[in-house]
PDB file of C-alpha atoms in Angstrom:
ATOM      1  CA  UNK A   1       6.994   8.409   8.803  1.00  0.00           C
ATOM      2  CA  UNK A   2      10.352   7.340   7.450  1.00  0.00           C
ATOM      3  CA  UNK A   3      11.407   4.201   5.587  1.00  0.00           C
ATOM      4  CA  UNK A   4      12.117   2.293   8.830  1.00  0.00           C
ATOM      5  CA  UNK A   5       8.619   3.055  10.142  1.00  0.00           C
ATOM      6  CA  UNK A   6       7.203   2.214   6.702  1.00  0.00           C
ATOM      7  CA  UNK A   7       8.921  -1.174   6.742  1.00  0.00           C
ATOM      8  CA  UNK A   8       7.900  -1.940  10.343  1.00  0.00           C
ATOM      9  CA  UNK A   9       4.274  -1.044   9.593  1.00  0.00           C
ATOM     10  CA  UNK A  10       4.097  -3.171   6.484  1.00  0.00           C
ATOM     11  CA  UNK A  11       5.592  -6.153   8.302  1.00  0.00           C
ATOM     12  CA  UNK A  12       3.164  -5.662  11.201  1.00  0.00           C
ATOM     13  CA  UNK A  13       0.205  -6.492   8.982  1.00  0.00           C
ATOM     14  CA  UNK A  14      -0.882 -10.168   9.039  1.00  0.00           C
ATOM     15  CA  UNK A  15       0.742 -12.604   6.615  1.00  0.00           C
ATOM     16  CA  UNK A  16       3.012 -10.013   4.957  1.00  0.00           C
ATOM     17  CA  UNK A  17       6.334 -10.951   3.411  1.00  0.00           C
ATOM     18  CA  UNK A  18       9.170  -8.630   2.366  1.00  0.00           C
ATOM     19  CA  UNK A  19      10.817  -9.558  -0.926  1.00  0.00           C
ATOM     20  CA  UNK A  20      13.409  -8.266  -3.409  1.00  0.00           C
ATOM     21  CA  UNK A  21      12.030  -9.624  -6.722  1.00  0.00           C
ATOM     22  CA  UNK A  22      13.371  -6.903  -9.027  1.00  0.00           C
ATOM     23  CA  UNK A  23      16.794  -5.955  -7.640  1.00  0.00           C
ATOM     24  CA  UNK A  24      18.652  -5.496  -4.369  1.00  0.00           C
ATOM     25  CA  UNK A  25      17.258  -2.000  -3.793  1.00  0.00           C
ATOM     26  CA  UNK A  26      13.521  -2.420  -4.373  1.00  0.00           C
ATOM     27  CA  UNK A  27      11.581  -3.694  -1.394  1.00  0.00           C
ATOM     28  CA  UNK A  28       8.267  -5.294  -2.308  1.00  0.00           C
ATOM     29  CA  UNK A  29       5.656  -6.191   0.310  1.00  0.00           C
ATOM     30  CA  UNK A  30       3.283  -9.004  -0.507  1.00  0.00           C
ATOM     31  CA  UNK A  31       0.286 -10.639   1.070  1.00  0.00           C
ATOM     32  CA  UNK A  32      -0.796 -14.021  -0.236  1.00  0.00           C
ATOM     33  CA  UNK A  33       1.986 -13.771  -2.829  1.00  0.00           C
ATOM     34  CA  UNK A  34       0.564 -10.536  -4.265  1.00  0.00           C
ATOM     35  CA  UNK A  35       2.240  -7.144  -4.144  1.00  0.00           C
ATOM     36  CA  UNK A  36       0.537  -4.359  -2.171  1.00  0.00           C
ATOM     37  CA  UNK A  37       3.456  -1.912  -1.549  1.00  0.00           C
ATOM     38  CA  UNK A  38       6.867  -1.104  -2.913  1.00  0.00           C
ATOM     39  CA  UNK A  39       9.690   1.158  -1.840  1.00  0.00           C
ATOM     40  CA  UNK A  40      12.857   1.890  -3.818  1.00  0.00           C
ATOM     41  CA  UNK A  41      15.826   2.349  -1.497  1.00  0.00           C
ATOM     42  CA  UNK A  42      17.548   4.493  -4.110  1.00  0.00           C
ATOM     43  CA  UNK A  43      14.534   6.899  -4.025  1.00  0.00           C
ATOM     44  CA  UNK A  44      13.364   6.653  -0.388  1.00  0.00           C
ATOM     45  CA  UNK A  45      11.179   9.774  -0.555  1.00  0.00           C
ATOM     46  CA  UNK A  46       8.039   7.856  -1.643  1.00  0.00           C
ATOM     47  CA  UNK A  47       6.385   4.468  -1.788  1.00  0.00           C
ATOM     48  CA  UNK A  48       3.950   2.801  -4.207  1.00  0.00           C
ATOM     49  CA  UNK A  49       0.569   1.347  -3.198  1.00  0.00           C
ATOM     50  CA  UNK A  50      -2.452  -0.069  -4.947  1.00  0.00           C
ATOM     51  CA  UNK A  51      -5.620   1.962  -4.777  1.00  0.00           C
ATOM     52  CA  UNK A  52      -9.210   1.715  -5.903  1.00  0.00           C
ATOM     53  CA  UNK A  53      -9.263   3.588  -9.269  1.00  0.00           C
ATOM     54  CA  UNK A  54     -12.032   6.075  -8.348  1.00  0.00           C
ATOM     55  CA  UNK A  55     -10.429   6.759  -4.974  1.00  0.00           C
ATOM     56  CA  UNK A  56      -7.040   7.225  -6.664  1.00  0.00           C
ATOM     57  CA  UNK A  57      -8.374  10.073  -8.811  1.00  0.00           C
ATOM     58  CA  UNK A  58      -9.867  11.846  -5.780  1.00  0.00           C
ATOM     59  CA  UNK A  59      -6.634  11.475  -3.780  1.00  0.00           C
ATOM     60  CA  UNK A  60      -4.478  12.745  -6.663  1.00  0.00           C
ATOM     61  CA  UNK A  61      -6.684  15.796  -7.062  1.00  0.00           C
ATOM     62  CA  UNK A  62      -6.733  16.537  -3.328  1.00  0.00           C
ATOM     63  CA  UNK A  63      -3.114  15.855  -2.309  1.00  0.00           C
ATOM     64  CA  UNK A  64      -0.093  17.015  -4.341  1.00  0.00           C
ATOM     65  CA  UNK A  65       2.087  14.303  -2.782  1.00  0.00           C
ATOM     66  CA  UNK A  66      -0.096  11.518  -4.250  1.00  0.00           C
ATOM     67  CA  UNK A  67       0.451  10.939  -7.970  1.00  0.00           C
ATOM     68  CA  UNK A  68       0.024   8.118 -10.464  1.00  0.00           C
ATOM     69  CA  UNK A  69       2.799   5.586  -9.950  1.00  0.00           C
ATOM     70  CA  UNK A  70       5.533   5.682 -12.507  1.00  0.00           C
ATOM     71  CA  UNK A  71       6.270   2.344 -14.246  1.00  0.00           C
ATOM     72  CA  UNK A  72       3.037   0.847 -12.889  1.00  0.00           C
ATOM     73  CA  UNK A  73      -0.578   0.715 -14.084  1.00  0.00           C
ATOM     74  CA  UNK A  74      -1.519   4.314 -13.388  1.00  0.00           C
ATOM     75  CA  UNK A  75      -5.175   3.491 -12.965  1.00  0.00           C
ATOM     76  CA  UNK A  76      -4.490   1.189  -9.994  1.00  0.00           C
ATOM     77  CA  UNK A  77      -1.208   2.343  -8.402  1.00  0.00           C
ATOM     78  CA  UNK A  78      -0.201   5.544  -6.601  1.00  0.00           C
ATOM     79  CA  UNK A  79       3.123   7.066  -5.627  1.00  0.00           C
ATOM     80  CA  UNK A  80       2.817   8.512  -2.113  1.00  0.00           C
ATOM     81  CA  UNK A  81       5.488  10.947  -0.899  1.00  0.00           C
ATOM     82  CA  UNK A  82       6.551  10.836   2.738  1.00  0.00           C
ATOM     83  CA  UNK A  83       6.916  14.623   2.917  1.00  0.00           C
ATOM     84  CA  UNK A  84       3.910  16.887   2.713  1.00  0.00           C
ATOM     85  CA  UNK A  85       0.632  17.434   4.474  1.00  0.00           C
ATOM     86  CA  UNK A  86      -0.322  13.771   4.916  1.00  0.00           C
ATOM     87  CA  UNK A  87       0.018  12.614   8.485  1.00  0.00           C
ATOM     88  CA  UNK A  88       1.690   9.332   9.460  1.00  0.00           C
ATOM     89  CA  UNK A  89      -1.787   7.939  10.120  1.00  0.00           C
ATOM     90  CA  UNK A  90      -2.868   8.925   6.597  1.00  0.00           C
ATOM     91  CA  UNK A  91       0.183   7.149   5.169  1.00  0.00           C
ATOM     92  CA  UNK A  92      -0.663   4.035   7.215  1.00  0.00           C
ATOM     93  CA  UNK A  93      -4.257   4.296   6.001  1.00  0.00           C
ATOM     94  CA  UNK A  94      -3.065   4.183   2.356  1.00  0.00           C
ATOM     95  CA  UNK A  95      -0.931   1.153   3.148  1.00  0.00           C
ATOM     96  CA  UNK A  96      -3.907  -0.602   4.862  1.00  0.00           C
ATOM     97  CA  UNK A  97      -6.200   0.249   1.924  1.00  0.00           C
ATOM     98  CA  UNK A  98      -3.731  -1.241  -0.539  1.00  0.00           C
ATOM     99  CA  UNK A  99      -3.248  -4.309   1.637  1.00  0.00           C
ATOM    100  CA  UNK A 100      -6.977  -4.927   2.060  1.00  0.00           C
ATOM    101  CA  UNK A 101      -7.691  -4.271  -1.630  1.00  0.00           C
ATOM    102  CA  UNK A 102      -5.097  -6.848  -2.656  1.00  0.00           C
ATOM    103  CA  UNK A 103      -6.395  -9.399  -0.154  1.00  0.00           C
ATOM    104  CA  UNK A 104      -9.995  -8.966  -1.324  1.00  0.00           C
ATOM    105  CA  UNK A 105      -9.340  -8.776  -5.064  1.00  0.00           C
ATOM    106  CA  UNK A 106      -6.102 -10.518  -5.923  1.00  0.00           C
ATOM    107  CA  UNK A 107      -5.294 -13.259  -3.423  1.00  0.00           C
ATOM    108  CA  UNK A 108      -6.146 -16.711  -4.729  1.00  0.00           C
ATOM    109  CA  UNK A 109      -7.110 -19.454  -4.102  1.00  0.00           C
ATOM    110  CA  UNK A 110     -10.220 -18.625  -2.098  1.00  0.00           C
ATOM    111  CA  UNK A 111      -9.112 -20.779   0.860  1.00  0.00           C
ATOM    112  CA  UNK A 112      -5.927 -18.704   1.218  1.00  0.00           C
ATOM    113  CA  UNK A 113      -7.886 -15.458   0.942  1.00  0.00           C
ATOM    114  CA  UNK A 114     -10.311 -16.649   3.643  1.00  0.00           C
ATOM    115  CA  UNK A 115      -7.445 -17.654   5.919  1.00  0.00           C
ATOM    116  CA  UNK A 116      -5.799 -14.237   5.529  1.00  0.00           C
ATOM    117  CA  UNK A 117      -9.132 -12.471   6.151  1.00  0.00           C
ATOM    118  CA  UNK A 118      -9.520 -14.523   9.340  1.00  0.00           C
ATOM    119  CA  UNK A 119      -6.010 -13.488  10.443  1.00  0.00           C
ATOM    120  CA  UNK A 120      -6.908  -9.875   9.668  1.00  0.00           C
ATOM    121  CA  UNK A 121     -10.073 -10.099  11.774  1.00  0.00           C
ATOM    122  CA  UNK A 122      -8.082 -11.649  14.650  1.00  0.00           C
ATOM    123  CA  UNK A 123      -5.516  -8.828  14.508  1.00  0.00           C
ATOM    124  CA  UNK A 124      -8.235  -6.145  14.198  1.00  0.00           C
ATOM    125  CA  UNK A 125      -6.949  -4.560  10.991  1.00  0.00           C
ATOM    126  CA  UNK A 126      -9.559  -2.257   9.512  1.00  0.00           C
ATOM    127  CA  UNK A 127      -9.692  -0.600   6.085  1.00  0.00           C
ATOM    128  CA  UNK A 128     -11.030   2.794   7.061  1.00  0.00           C
ATOM    129  CA  UNK A 129      -9.845   4.522   3.888  1.00  0.00           C
ATOM    130  CA  UNK A 130     -13.299   5.176   2.447  1.00  0.00           C
ATOM    131  CA  UNK A 131     -14.154   7.464   5.350  1.00  0.00           C
ATOM    132  CA  UNK A 132     -11.296   9.793   4.360  1.00  0.00           C
ATOM    133  CA  UNK A 133     -11.897  10.436   0.693  1.00  0.00           C
TER     134      UNK A 133
END
């Protein structure tokens, strides 16, 4: 996966918007107004995603290309390097996990969250991340 494929995949998820809230070189992907992924164009070798804290520890121990995200809450956010032994599907799985986690835990009000979950069900997006820990 490269940054073009990363961007296309993020934008393929239901109700996702691409923003530049910090500067002109930091792409932030949001669902329901909440960030689930970030990529710095000046450092395009990795991206940042949200992760369940217990799962994050397991992934960081298992894969050298997954580390605690710098400048983010290290309990909840991971840096994921494009290069390494993670397949493109594994990278997409981390993006989906972050996306679904944010929808379920951070999107408010409830009516918006329910609408996004309905869109997700219609599109058939599945968070299969727990099977791969």
